[in-house]
Short mmCIF file of N, CA and C and ligand atoms in Angstrom, two decimals:
data_model
loop_
_atom_site.label_atom_id
_atom_site.label_comp_id
_atom_site.label_asym_id
_atom_site.label_seq_id
_atom_site.Cartn_x
_atom_site.Cartn_y
_atom_site.Cartn_z
N UNK A 1 -33.07 -26.01 -101.63
CA UNK A 1 -33.75 -25.28 -101.90
C UNK A 1 -33.63 -24.34 -100.59
N UNK A 2 -33.73 -22.99 -101.03
CA UNK A 2 -34.11 -21.98 -99.60
C UNK A 2 -35.56 -21.56 -98.92
N UNK A 3 -35.73 -21.62 -97.89
CA UNK A 3 -36.93 -21.18 -97.69
C UNK A 3 -37.28 -19.92 -97.47
N UNK A 4 -38.40 -19.54 -97.89
CA UNK A 4 -38.90 -18.25 -98.11
C UNK A 4 -38.84 -17.34 -96.65
N UNK A 5 -38.53 -16.08 -96.79
CA UNK A 5 -38.26 -15.18 -95.37
C UNK A 5 -38.14 -14.07 -95.92
N UNK A 6 -39.02 -13.44 -94.67
CA UNK A 6 -39.08 -11.87 -94.56
C UNK A 6 -37.97 -11.40 -93.81
N UNK A 7 -37.90 -10.02 -93.80
CA UNK A 7 -37.22 -9.20 -92.83
C UNK A 7 -38.05 -8.34 -92.25
N UNK A 8 -37.70 -8.69 -90.70
CA UNK A 8 -38.74 -7.27 -90.15
C UNK A 8 -37.26 -6.78 -89.41
N UNK A 9 -37.69 -4.90 -89.64
CA UNK A 9 -36.59 -4.09 -89.34
C UNK A 9 -36.79 -4.21 -87.54
N UNK A 10 -35.10 -4.26 -86.89
CA UNK A 10 -35.21 -4.18 -85.58
C UNK A 10 -34.33 -3.28 -84.98
N UNK A 11 -33.68 -2.76 -85.53
CA UNK A 11 -32.36 -1.21 -85.63
C UNK A 11 -32.40 -0.62 -86.89
N UNK A 12 -32.98 0.43 -86.50
CA UNK A 12 -33.26 1.36 -87.91
C UNK A 12 -31.45 2.13 -88.20
N UNK A 13 -31.60 2.31 -89.57
CA UNK A 13 -30.36 3.25 -90.08
C UNK A 13 -30.06 3.99 -89.08
N UNK A 14 -30.96 5.26 -89.37
CA UNK A 14 -30.48 6.14 -87.80
C UNK A 14 -30.54 5.95 -86.43
N UNK A 15 -30.92 5.11 -85.86
CA UNK A 15 -30.90 4.28 -84.65
C UNK A 15 -29.23 3.88 -84.58
N UNK A 16 -29.24 2.97 -85.76
CA UNK A 16 -27.59 2.70 -85.57
C UNK A 16 -26.08 3.79 -85.71
N UNK A 17 -26.51 4.77 -86.45
CA UNK A 17 -25.66 5.73 -86.97
C UNK A 17 -25.47 6.82 -85.75
N UNK A 18 -27.04 6.96 -84.57
CA UNK A 18 -26.58 7.76 -83.86
C UNK A 18 -25.75 7.13 -82.44
N UNK A 19 -26.33 5.70 -82.46
CA UNK A 19 -25.36 4.84 -81.32
C UNK A 19 -23.85 4.83 -81.84
N UNK A 20 -23.64 4.99 -82.81
CA UNK A 20 -22.25 5.03 -83.17
C UNK A 20 -21.76 6.23 -83.09
N UNK A 21 -22.37 7.39 -83.21
CA UNK A 21 -21.81 8.46 -82.55
C UNK A 21 -21.43 8.41 -81.19
N UNK A 22 -22.44 8.09 -80.37
CA UNK A 22 -21.65 8.14 -78.83
C UNK A 22 -20.68 6.81 -78.43
N UNK A 23 -20.63 5.85 -79.22
CA UNK A 23 -19.65 5.22 -79.08
C UNK A 23 -17.99 5.26 -79.65
N UNK A 24 -18.44 6.18 -80.51
CA UNK A 24 -17.11 7.07 -80.67
C UNK A 24 -16.95 7.86 -79.79
N UNK A 25 -17.79 8.54 -79.01
CA UNK A 25 -17.17 9.56 -78.47
C UNK A 25 -16.45 9.16 -77.13
N UNK A 26 -16.86 7.98 -76.97
CA UNK A 26 -16.51 6.79 -75.60
C UNK A 26 -14.80 6.69 -76.17
N UNK A 27 -15.46 5.74 -76.95
CA UNK A 27 -13.68 5.56 -77.45
C UNK A 27 -12.61 6.22 -77.78
N UNK A 28 -13.07 7.81 -78.08
CA UNK A 28 -12.00 8.92 -78.70
C UNK A 28 -11.62 8.97 -76.90
N UNK A 29 -12.65 9.27 -76.13
CA UNK A 29 -12.29 9.04 -75.01
C UNK A 29 -11.07 8.34 -74.12
N UNK A 30 -11.09 7.29 -74.49
CA UNK A 30 -10.53 6.47 -74.00
C UNK A 30 -8.94 6.30 -74.96
N UNK A 31 -8.56 6.40 -75.83
CA UNK A 31 -7.79 6.33 -77.28
C UNK A 31 -6.90 7.87 -77.09
N UNK A 32 -7.52 8.91 -75.91
CA UNK A 32 -6.98 10.25 -76.91
C UNK A 32 -5.64 10.47 -76.74
N UNK A 33 -4.90 10.76 -77.23
CA UNK A 33 -3.52 10.68 -77.02
C UNK A 33 -2.88 9.76 -77.61
N UNK A 34 -3.52 8.78 -78.05
CA UNK A 34 -2.28 7.66 -78.82
C UNK A 34 -1.90 8.01 -80.11
N UNK A 35 -0.72 7.09 -80.05
CA UNK A 35 0.38 7.37 -81.38
C UNK A 35 -0.89 7.22 -82.65
N UNK A 36 -1.29 5.52 -82.51
CA UNK A 36 -1.97 5.36 -83.84
C UNK A 36 -2.46 4.07 -83.41
N UNK A 37 -4.34 4.25 -83.33
CA UNK A 37 -4.62 2.94 -82.72
C UNK A 37 -5.25 2.36 -84.29
N UNK A 38 -4.48 0.63 -83.88
CA UNK A 38 -4.71 0.00 -84.34
C UNK A 38 -6.32 -0.53 -84.29
N UNK A 39 -7.32 -0.49 -85.52
CA UNK A 39 -8.57 -1.08 -85.54
C UNK A 39 -9.03 -1.96 -86.05
N UNK A 40 -9.03 -3.23 -85.83
CA UNK A 40 -8.78 -4.30 -86.29
C UNK A 40 -10.75 -5.03 -86.25
N UNK A 41 -10.89 -4.99 -87.51
CA UNK A 41 -12.50 -5.32 -87.85
C UNK A 41 -12.22 -7.15 -88.06
N UNK A 42 -13.25 -7.46 -87.77
CA UNK A 42 -13.59 -9.29 -87.42
C UNK A 42 -14.09 -9.20 -89.00
N UNK A 43 -13.48 -9.69 -89.96
CA UNK A 43 -14.47 -10.30 -91.50
C UNK A 43 -15.45 -11.56 -91.24
N UNK A 44 -16.54 -11.14 -92.23
CA UNK A 44 -16.94 -10.47 -92.96
C UNK A 44 -17.64 -9.59 -92.28
N UNK A 45 -18.37 -9.89 -91.23
CA UNK A 45 -19.73 -9.05 -90.48
C UNK A 45 -19.45 -7.95 -90.11
N UNK A 46 -18.12 -7.53 -89.98
CA UNK A 46 -17.94 -5.71 -89.34
C UNK A 46 -17.94 -5.10 -90.38
N UNK A 47 -17.69 -5.47 -91.46
CA UNK A 47 -17.15 -4.21 -92.90
C UNK A 47 -17.94 -3.24 -93.03
N UNK A 48 -19.31 -2.87 -92.63
CA UNK A 48 -20.17 -2.32 -92.55
C UNK A 48 -19.98 -1.34 -91.43
N UNK A 49 -19.91 -1.89 -90.21
CA UNK A 49 -19.65 -1.18 -88.69
C UNK A 49 -18.21 -0.33 -88.54
N UNK A 50 -17.07 -1.18 -88.67
CA UNK A 50 -15.84 -0.58 -89.21
C UNK A 50 -16.02 0.74 -89.79
N UNK A 51 -16.36 0.82 -91.28
CA UNK A 51 -15.99 1.89 -91.76
C UNK A 51 -16.85 3.37 -91.59
N UNK A 52 -18.09 2.94 -90.54
CA UNK A 52 -19.07 3.90 -90.30
C UNK A 52 -17.81 4.51 -88.82
N UNK A 53 -17.60 3.77 -87.96
CA UNK A 53 -16.66 3.83 -86.54
C UNK A 53 -16.18 4.29 -86.91
N UNK A 54 -15.04 4.19 -87.77
CA UNK A 54 -13.57 4.60 -88.25
C UNK A 54 -14.22 6.15 -88.35
N UNK A 55 -14.89 6.19 -89.29
CA UNK A 55 -14.89 7.97 -89.59
C UNK A 55 -15.74 8.70 -88.76
N UNK A 56 -16.20 8.07 -87.73
CA UNK A 56 -16.46 8.79 -86.03
C UNK A 56 -15.47 9.27 -85.64
N UNK A 57 -14.38 8.74 -85.56
CA UNK A 57 -13.06 8.79 -84.53
C UNK A 57 -11.78 9.45 -85.17
N UNK A 58 -12.50 10.92 -84.73
CA UNK A 58 -11.07 11.63 -84.90
C UNK A 58 -9.93 11.55 -84.14
N UNK A 59 -8.82 10.24 -84.74
CA UNK A 59 -7.98 9.74 -84.16
C UNK A 59 -7.07 9.30 -84.98
N UNK A 60 -5.76 9.31 -84.94
CA UNK A 60 -4.93 8.52 -86.00
C UNK A 60 -4.94 7.29 -85.69
N UNK A 61 -5.81 6.61 -87.18
CA UNK A 61 -6.02 5.22 -86.56
C UNK A 61 -4.70 4.20 -87.97
N UNK A 62 -4.86 3.03 -87.60
CA UNK A 62 -4.78 2.08 -89.13
C UNK A 62 -5.73 1.59 -88.97
N UNK A 63 -6.10 0.37 -90.16
CA UNK A 63 -7.67 -0.58 -90.12
C UNK A 63 -6.96 -1.61 -90.68
N UNK A 64 -7.07 -2.73 -89.74
CA UNK A 64 -6.53 -4.07 -90.33
C UNK A 64 -7.66 -4.81 -90.02
N UNK A 65 -7.60 -6.32 -90.99
CA UNK A 65 -8.86 -7.12 -90.64
C UNK A 65 -7.91 -8.52 -90.00
N UNK A 66 -8.91 -9.19 -89.34
CA UNK A 66 -8.60 -10.78 -89.28
C UNK A 66 -10.14 -11.50 -89.91
N UNK A 67 -9.90 -12.79 -89.68
CA UNK A 67 -10.92 -13.17 -90.46
C UNK A 67 -11.07 -14.69 -89.03
N UNK A 68 -11.82 -15.13 -88.74
CA UNK A 68 -12.01 -16.25 -88.11
C UNK A 68 -13.01 -16.79 -88.44
N UNK A 69 -13.24 -18.20 -88.24
CA UNK A 69 -14.47 -19.12 -88.11
C UNK A 69 -14.60 -20.44 -87.15
N UNK A 70 -15.68 -20.04 -86.54
CA UNK A 70 -16.10 -21.11 -85.70
C UNK A 70 -16.50 -22.35 -86.22
N UNK A 71 -16.33 -23.48 -85.51
CA UNK A 71 -16.75 -24.63 -85.82
C UNK A 71 -17.34 -25.46 -84.67
N UNK A 72 -18.84 -25.61 -84.51
CA UNK A 72 -19.07 -26.00 -83.55
C UNK A 72 -20.51 -27.05 -83.99
N UNK A 73 -20.66 -28.07 -82.90
CA UNK A 73 -21.41 -29.01 -83.02
C UNK A 73 -22.60 -29.03 -82.03
N UNK A 74 -23.95 -29.53 -82.15
CA UNK A 74 -24.67 -29.47 -80.97
C UNK A 74 -24.60 -30.45 -79.83
N UNK A 75 -23.50 -31.62 -79.86
CA UNK A 75 -23.11 -32.29 -78.80
C UNK A 75 -22.31 -31.79 -78.48
N UNK A 76 -21.42 -30.48 -78.34
CA UNK A 76 -20.35 -30.27 -77.52
C UNK A 76 -20.33 -28.56 -77.52
N UNK A 77 -20.04 -28.52 -76.23
CA UNK A 77 -20.41 -26.87 -75.45
C UNK A 77 -19.16 -26.01 -76.48
N UNK A 78 -18.09 -26.72 -76.38
CA UNK A 78 -16.61 -26.06 -77.00
C UNK A 78 -16.35 -26.27 -78.34
N UNK A 79 -16.37 -25.04 -79.03
CA UNK A 79 -16.02 -24.58 -80.21
C UNK A 79 -14.61 -24.39 -80.60
N UNK A 80 -14.25 -24.72 -81.89
CA UNK A 80 -12.66 -24.84 -82.05
C UNK A 80 -12.97 -23.24 -83.29
N UNK A 81 -12.04 -22.33 -82.90
CA UNK A 81 -12.14 -21.04 -83.52
C UNK A 81 -10.96 -21.40 -84.39
N UNK A 82 -10.96 -20.78 -85.91
CA UNK A 82 -10.04 -21.16 -86.75
C UNK A 82 -9.45 -19.72 -87.34
N UNK A 83 -8.34 -19.25 -87.18
CA UNK A 83 -8.04 -18.23 -88.31
C UNK A 83 -7.99 -18.18 -89.75
N UNK A 84 -8.44 -17.47 -90.31
CA UNK A 84 -8.52 -18.07 -91.57
C UNK A 84 -7.69 -16.68 -92.51
N UNK A 85 -7.88 -16.09 -91.52
CA UNK A 85 -6.81 -14.60 -92.23
C UNK A 85 -6.46 -13.56 -91.04
N UNK A 86 -4.54 -13.57 -90.79
CA UNK A 86 -3.98 -13.04 -89.89
C UNK A 86 -4.19 -11.38 -90.13
N UNK A 87 -3.47 -10.52 -89.47
CA UNK A 87 -3.32 -9.21 -89.57
C UNK A 87 -2.23 -9.20 -90.31
N UNK A 88 -2.56 -7.86 -91.47
CA UNK A 88 -1.27 -7.84 -91.86
C UNK A 88 -0.20 -7.27 -91.07
N UNK A 89 -0.35 -6.37 -89.73
CA UNK A 89 0.37 -5.58 -89.50
C UNK A 89 0.69 -6.16 -87.86
N UNK A 90 1.51 -5.30 -87.24
CA UNK A 90 2.50 -6.03 -86.08
C UNK A 90 1.26 -5.28 -84.65
N UNK A 91 1.35 -6.01 -83.93
CA UNK A 91 0.38 -4.81 -82.62
C UNK A 91 1.16 -4.84 -81.32
N UNK A 92 2.38 -5.42 -81.36
CA UNK A 92 3.22 -5.83 -79.99
C UNK A 92 3.23 -4.24 -79.86
N UNK A 93 2.84 -3.32 -78.52
CA UNK A 93 3.27 -1.95 -78.06
C UNK A 93 2.72 -1.31 -78.48
N UNK A 94 1.13 -1.54 -79.38
CA UNK A 94 0.65 -0.71 -80.11
C UNK A 94 -0.91 -0.54 -79.23
N UNK A 95 -1.81 0.38 -79.21
CA UNK A 95 -2.84 0.28 -79.17
C UNK A 95 -4.08 -0.37 -79.99
N UNK A 96 -4.81 -0.92 -79.54
CA UNK A 96 -5.31 -2.18 -80.60
C UNK A 96 -7.36 -1.80 -79.92
N UNK A 97 -8.11 -1.81 -80.96
CA UNK A 97 -9.50 -1.91 -80.76
C UNK A 97 -9.85 -3.28 -81.81
N UNK A 98 -10.76 -3.85 -80.87
CA UNK A 98 -11.36 -5.32 -82.08
C UNK A 98 -12.51 -4.46 -82.09
N UNK A 99 -13.29 -4.66 -83.23
CA UNK A 99 -14.57 -4.56 -83.71
C UNK A 99 -15.44 -5.99 -84.30
N UNK A 100 -16.19 -6.18 -83.50
CA UNK A 100 -17.17 -7.03 -84.52
C UNK A 100 -18.23 -6.96 -84.06
N UNK A 101 -18.78 -7.47 -85.10
CA UNK A 101 -20.41 -7.76 -85.75
C UNK A 101 -21.39 -7.95 -84.50
N UNK A 102 -21.10 -8.89 -83.74
CA UNK A 102 -22.33 -9.78 -82.72
C UNK A 102 -21.30 -10.92 -81.95
N UNK A 103 -21.55 -10.68 -80.70
CA UNK A 103 -21.11 -11.38 -79.94
C UNK A 103 -22.16 -12.40 -79.26
N UNK A 104 -22.25 -13.41 -79.81
CA UNK A 104 -22.85 -14.68 -79.93
C UNK A 104 -22.94 -15.52 -78.57
N UNK A 105 -22.45 -16.65 -78.86
CA UNK A 105 -21.90 -17.45 -78.09
C UNK A 105 -20.59 -17.25 -77.20
N UNK A 106 -19.75 -16.21 -78.04
CA UNK A 106 -18.53 -15.30 -77.07
C UNK A 106 -17.39 -16.25 -77.40
N UNK A 107 -17.37 -17.69 -78.15
CA UNK A 107 -16.27 -18.23 -78.65
C UNK A 107 -15.33 -17.07 -79.80
N UNK A 108 -16.03 -16.78 -80.70
CA UNK A 108 -14.92 -16.39 -81.59
C UNK A 108 -14.29 -15.23 -80.56
N UNK A 109 -14.77 -14.06 -80.11
CA UNK A 109 -14.23 -12.85 -79.14
C UNK A 109 -13.15 -13.13 -78.41
N UNK A 110 -13.41 -14.38 -77.44
CA UNK A 110 -12.58 -14.70 -76.46
C UNK A 110 -11.14 -15.16 -76.99
N UNK A 111 -11.38 -16.23 -78.58
CA UNK A 111 -10.45 -16.50 -78.88
C UNK A 111 -9.40 -15.13 -79.71
N UNK A 112 -10.22 -14.29 -80.59
CA UNK A 112 -9.55 -13.60 -80.72
C UNK A 112 -8.56 -12.63 -79.59
N UNK A 113 -9.47 -12.32 -78.69
CA UNK A 113 -8.95 -11.37 -77.90
C UNK A 113 -7.63 -12.15 -77.07
N UNK A 114 -7.37 -13.73 -76.74
CA UNK A 114 -6.62 -14.10 -76.52
C UNK A 114 -5.23 -14.25 -77.20
N UNK A 115 -5.65 -14.67 -78.62
CA UNK A 115 -4.98 -14.49 -79.47
C UNK A 115 -3.92 -13.40 -79.56
N UNK A 116 -4.94 -12.13 -79.36
CA UNK A 116 -3.80 -10.80 -80.16
C UNK A 116 -3.51 -10.33 -78.58
N UNK A 117 -3.89 -10.48 -77.40
CA UNK A 117 -3.44 -10.41 -75.72
C UNK A 117 -2.27 -11.04 -75.93
N UNK A 118 -1.77 -12.34 -76.53
CA UNK A 118 -0.61 -13.05 -76.71
C UNK A 118 0.43 -12.18 -77.47
N UNK A 119 -0.04 -11.20 -78.23
CA UNK A 119 1.14 -10.68 -78.70
C UNK A 119 1.70 -9.18 -78.06
N UNK A 120 1.14 -8.77 -77.37
CA UNK A 120 1.82 -7.95 -76.18
C UNK A 120 1.49 -6.78 -76.72
N UNK A 121 -0.05 -6.39 -76.83
CA UNK A 121 -0.28 -4.86 -77.58
C UNK A 121 0.05 -3.93 -75.71
N UNK A 122 0.02 -2.39 -76.21
CA UNK A 122 0.05 -1.63 -75.28
C UNK A 122 -1.23 -1.78 -74.21
N UNK A 123 -2.87 -1.48 -75.56
CA UNK A 123 -3.84 -1.77 -74.97
C UNK A 123 -4.69 -2.62 -75.33
N UNK A 124 -5.47 -2.94 -75.38
CA UNK A 124 -6.36 -4.16 -76.18
C UNK A 124 -7.96 -3.76 -75.69
N UNK A 125 -8.82 -3.19 -76.56
CA UNK A 125 -10.66 -3.00 -76.34
C UNK A 125 -11.21 -3.77 -77.69
N UNK A 126 -12.63 -3.85 -76.66
CA UNK A 126 -13.27 -4.33 -77.74
C UNK A 126 -14.41 -3.60 -78.10
N UNK A 127 -14.96 -3.58 -79.60
CA UNK A 127 -16.32 -2.73 -79.45
C UNK A 127 -17.07 -3.66 -80.29
N UNK A 128 -18.29 -4.30 -80.03
CA UNK A 128 -19.07 -5.05 -80.49
C UNK A 128 -20.62 -4.18 -80.89
N UNK A 129 -20.86 -4.57 -82.00
CA UNK A 129 -22.40 -3.57 -82.66
C UNK A 129 -23.41 -4.63 -81.83
N UNK A 130 -24.00 -5.52 -81.87
CA UNK A 130 -25.02 -6.33 -80.77
C UNK A 130 -23.99 -7.58 -80.13
N UNK A 131 -25.23 -7.27 -79.20
CA UNK A 131 -24.74 -8.46 -78.17
C UNK A 131 -26.04 -9.30 -77.95
N UNK A 132 -25.60 -10.67 -77.88
CA UNK A 132 -26.90 -11.62 -77.46
C UNK A 132 -26.67 -12.29 -76.00
N UNK A 133 -26.51 -11.42 -74.46
CA UNK A 133 -26.06 -12.12 -73.84
C UNK A 133 -27.05 -13.21 -73.06
N UNK A 134 -28.08 -13.93 -74.15
CA UNK A 134 -28.95 -14.97 -73.43
C UNK A 134 -28.25 -16.23 -74.68
N UNK A 135 -27.32 -15.95 -74.82
CA UNK A 135 -26.61 -17.13 -75.97
C UNK A 135 -25.43 -17.44 -75.78
N UNK A 136 -24.77 -17.13 -74.44
CA UNK A 136 -23.22 -16.55 -74.08
C UNK A 136 -22.95 -18.37 -73.48
N UNK A 137 -21.97 -18.66 -74.15
CA UNK A 137 -21.66 -20.27 -73.81
C UNK A 137 -19.94 -19.91 -72.82
N UNK A 138 -19.38 -18.76 -73.01
CA UNK A 138 -18.19 -18.54 -72.62
C UNK A 138 -18.07 -17.08 -71.76
N UNK A 139 -17.15 -16.71 -71.04
CA UNK A 139 -17.18 -15.98 -70.07
C UNK A 139 -16.47 -14.67 -71.06
N UNK A 140 -17.06 -13.76 -71.78
CA UNK A 140 -16.54 -12.92 -72.15
C UNK A 140 -17.31 -11.61 -72.63
N UNK A 141 -16.43 -10.30 -72.55
CA UNK A 141 -17.33 -9.37 -72.60
C UNK A 141 -16.54 -8.24 -73.25
N UNK A 142 -17.53 -7.51 -73.88
CA UNK A 142 -16.81 -6.79 -75.12
C UNK A 142 -16.84 -5.03 -73.95
N UNK A 143 -16.03 -4.38 -74.54
CA UNK A 143 -15.93 -2.94 -73.55
C UNK A 143 -16.93 -1.94 -74.26
N UNK A 144 -17.34 -2.02 -75.06
CA UNK A 144 -18.23 -1.13 -75.41
C UNK A 144 -19.54 -2.47 -76.49
N UNK A 145 -20.66 -1.96 -76.06
CA UNK A 145 -21.95 -2.42 -77.43
C UNK A 145 -22.97 -1.77 -77.73
N UNK A 146 -23.09 -1.47 -78.91
CA UNK A 146 -24.19 -1.25 -79.67
C UNK A 146 -25.23 -1.36 -79.26
N UNK A 147 -25.82 -2.37 -79.10
CA UNK A 147 -26.76 -2.80 -78.93
C UNK A 147 -26.98 -4.17 -78.16
N UNK A 148 -27.91 -4.29 -76.86
CA UNK A 148 -28.13 -5.75 -76.84
C UNK A 148 -29.61 -5.99 -76.97
N UNK A 149 -29.39 -7.50 -77.82
CA UNK A 149 -30.64 -7.85 -79.10
C UNK A 149 -30.94 -9.14 -78.34
N UNK A 150 -32.51 -9.83 -78.33
CA UNK A 150 -32.53 -10.85 -77.82
C UNK A 150 -32.25 -11.81 -78.55
N UNK A 151 -32.86 -13.07 -78.55
CA UNK A 151 -32.13 -14.64 -79.31
C UNK A 151 -32.74 -14.48 -80.57
N UNK A 152 -32.27 -13.82 -81.29
CA UNK A 152 -33.26 -13.32 -82.61
C UNK A 152 -31.79 -13.67 -83.67
N UNK A 153 -32.17 -14.64 -85.05
CA UNK A 153 -31.13 -14.18 -86.09
C UNK A 153 -31.32 -13.33 -86.63
N UNK A 154 -30.27 -12.01 -86.84
CA UNK A 154 -30.67 -11.05 -87.56
C UNK A 154 -29.47 -10.70 -88.63
N UNK A 155 -30.03 -9.76 -89.65
CA UNK A 155 -29.29 -9.74 -90.79
C UNK A 155 -29.15 -8.61 -91.06
N UNK A 156 -27.91 -7.66 -92.19
CA UNK A 156 -28.04 -6.14 -92.40
C UNK A 156 -26.66 -5.49 -91.86
N UNK A 157 -26.68 -4.53 -92.66
CA UNK A 157 -25.66 -3.47 -91.82
C UNK A 157 -24.19 -4.57 -92.03
N UNK A 158 -24.19 -5.58 -92.83
CA UNK A 158 -22.97 -6.10 -93.17
C UNK A 158 -22.87 -7.68 -92.49
N UNK A 159 -24.24 -7.87 -91.66
CA UNK A 159 -24.27 -9.23 -91.36
C UNK A 159 -25.03 -10.14 -92.19
N UNK A 160 -24.99 -11.05 -92.25
CA UNK A 160 -25.84 -12.17 -93.31
C UNK A 160 -26.20 -13.07 -92.66
N UNK A 161 -27.15 -13.83 -93.86
CA UNK A 161 -27.85 -14.80 -93.65
C UNK A 161 -27.48 -15.82 -94.75
N UNK A 162 -26.60 -17.05 -94.64
CA UNK A 162 -26.21 -17.66 -95.99
C UNK A 162 -25.39 -16.83 -97.13
N UNK A 163 -24.70 -15.38 -96.66
CA UNK A 163 -24.38 -14.55 -97.72
C UNK A 163 -25.13 -13.76 -98.26
N UNK A 164 -26.23 -13.68 -97.79
CA UNK A 164 -27.54 -12.64 -98.46
C UNK A 164 -27.43 -11.24 -97.24
N UNK A 165 -28.04 -10.49 -97.79
CA UNK A 165 -28.64 -8.95 -96.74
C UNK A 165 -27.39 -8.12 -96.47
N UNK A 166 -25.97 -8.43 -96.67
CA UNK A 166 -25.36 -7.82 -95.76
C UNK A 166 -25.30 -6.65 -96.09
N UNK A 167 -25.89 -5.58 -97.67
CA UNK A 167 -26.33 -4.84 -97.77
C UNK A 167 -27.42 -3.99 -97.24
N UNK A 168 -28.31 -4.52 -96.36
CA UNK A 168 -29.28 -3.71 -96.01
C UNK A 168 -29.17 -2.43 -94.86
N UNK A 169 -29.50 -1.64 -95.18
CA UNK A 169 -28.98 -0.05 -94.31
C UNK A 169 -29.22 -0.14 -92.75
N UNK A 170 -30.35 -1.05 -92.57
CA UNK A 170 -30.48 -1.61 -91.25
C UNK A 170 -30.08 -2.45 -90.46
N UNK A 171 -30.92 -3.07 -89.26
CA UNK A 171 -30.59 -4.57 -88.95
C UNK A 171 -32.06 -5.17 -88.60
N UNK A 172 -32.02 -6.50 -89.68
CA UNK A 172 -33.29 -7.13 -88.94
C UNK A 172 -33.39 -8.15 -88.63
N UNK A 173 -34.85 -8.45 -88.54
CA UNK A 173 -34.68 -10.33 -87.85
C UNK A 173 -35.27 -10.91 -88.95
N UNK A 174 -35.16 -12.17 -89.32
CA UNK A 174 -35.19 -13.40 -90.21
C UNK A 174 -36.80 -14.03 -90.09
N UNK A 175 -37.64 -13.78 -90.86
CA UNK A 175 -38.75 -14.32 -90.18
C UNK A 175 -39.42 -15.31 -91.57
N UNK A 176 -39.62 -16.83 -91.15
CA UNK A 176 -39.43 -17.59 -92.45
C UNK A 176 -41.32 -17.40 -92.48
N UNK A 177 -41.74 -17.40 -94.19
CA UNK A 177 -43.44 -17.47 -94.14
C UNK A 177 -43.48 -18.48 -94.99
N UNK A 178 -42.76 -19.75 -94.43
CA UNK A 178 -43.14 -21.03 -95.65
C UNK A 178 -43.97 -21.38 -93.96
N UNK A 179 -44.97 -22.72 -93.79
CA UNK A 179 -45.77 -23.46 -92.76
C UNK A 179 -44.49 -23.79 -91.72
N UNK A 180 -43.45 -24.05 -91.88
CA UNK A 180 -42.86 -24.78 -90.71
C UNK A 180 -42.18 -23.56 -89.74
N UNK A 181 -42.37 -24.38 -88.63
CA UNK A 181 -42.32 -23.73 -87.37
C UNK A 181 -40.72 -22.87 -87.02
N UNK A 182 -40.14 -24.00 -87.41
CA UNK A 182 -38.70 -23.64 -86.94
C UNK A 182 -37.95 -22.71 -87.67
N UNK A 183 -36.92 -21.98 -86.99
CA UNK A 183 -36.08 -20.68 -88.08
C UNK A 183 -35.11 -21.73 -87.96
P1 IMP B 201 -19.73 -16.56 -81.37
O1 IMP B 201 -18.14 -17.16 -81.71
O2 IMP B 201 -20.90 -17.84 -81.51
O3 IMP B 201 -19.83 -15.81 -80.71
O4 IMP B 201 -19.96 -16.26 -82.79
C1 IMP B 201 -19.67 -14.87 -83.30
C2 IMP B 201 -20.29 -14.93 -85.06
O5 IMP B 201 -21.31 -15.48 -85.05
C3 IMP B 201 -20.60 -13.35 -85.14
O6 IMP B 201 -19.99 -12.77 -85.26
C4 IMP B 201 -21.63 -13.38 -86.47
O7 IMP B 201 -21.02 -13.52 -87.69
C5 IMP B 201 -22.45 -14.83 -86.02
N1 IMP B 201 -23.74 -14.60 -85.90
C6 IMP B 201 -24.28 -14.76 -84.40
N2 IMP B 201 -25.34 -14.38 -84.49
C7 IMP B 201 -25.60 -14.62 -85.81
C8 IMP B 201 -27.20 -13.41 -86.21
O8 IMP B 201 -27.74 -13.84 -85.61
N3 IMP B 201 -26.83 -13.53 -87.70
C9 IMP B 201 -25.64 -13.69 -88.36
N4 IMP B 201 -24.83 -14.07 -88.22
C10 IMP B 201 -24.37 -14.43 -86.76
#
């Protein structure tokens, strides 16, 4: 049985929208003049973010998706990242923007960047909505970050806890309400 929990709002829907407008302005500046920007959403957590972000980008865009899954265990610092769903389109010689929900340990983003770079895009940049720098295990950095957050488990705005809460319009932290201490 799952433990009872409540969600405390961390970042409001209004703050997210304002931040996305600002991110889009910077991204447009970098990619102004591009033929067609391939915006790659990492499934599943980025699906709400990418939907709002592309609507703020008045550039010619193509949207594609990649699904990666990372397997780790507490005894090993290295994690294996597997590609569960690859891109439909080619990115060789194209401008690419990778859109991620959260950079946590960094293994997923590092693996995806290296995979996509091996396909020789013209330019590749990455935008992550959230960053938890205190959790980083590998050296990787997104070009744009929406919000830096502490080491808390978050949900909402596309991000889940055991496949729940993706449809919340804001980002919140999970707080367990039973007597156990650990989250
Ligand atoms: P990384 O490889 O450890 O950086 O993993 C990043 C992925 O872990 C994100 O794309 C999320 O899917 C997931 N993740 C990391 N932190 C959280 C969280 O607080 N809530 C929900 N999912 C998370």
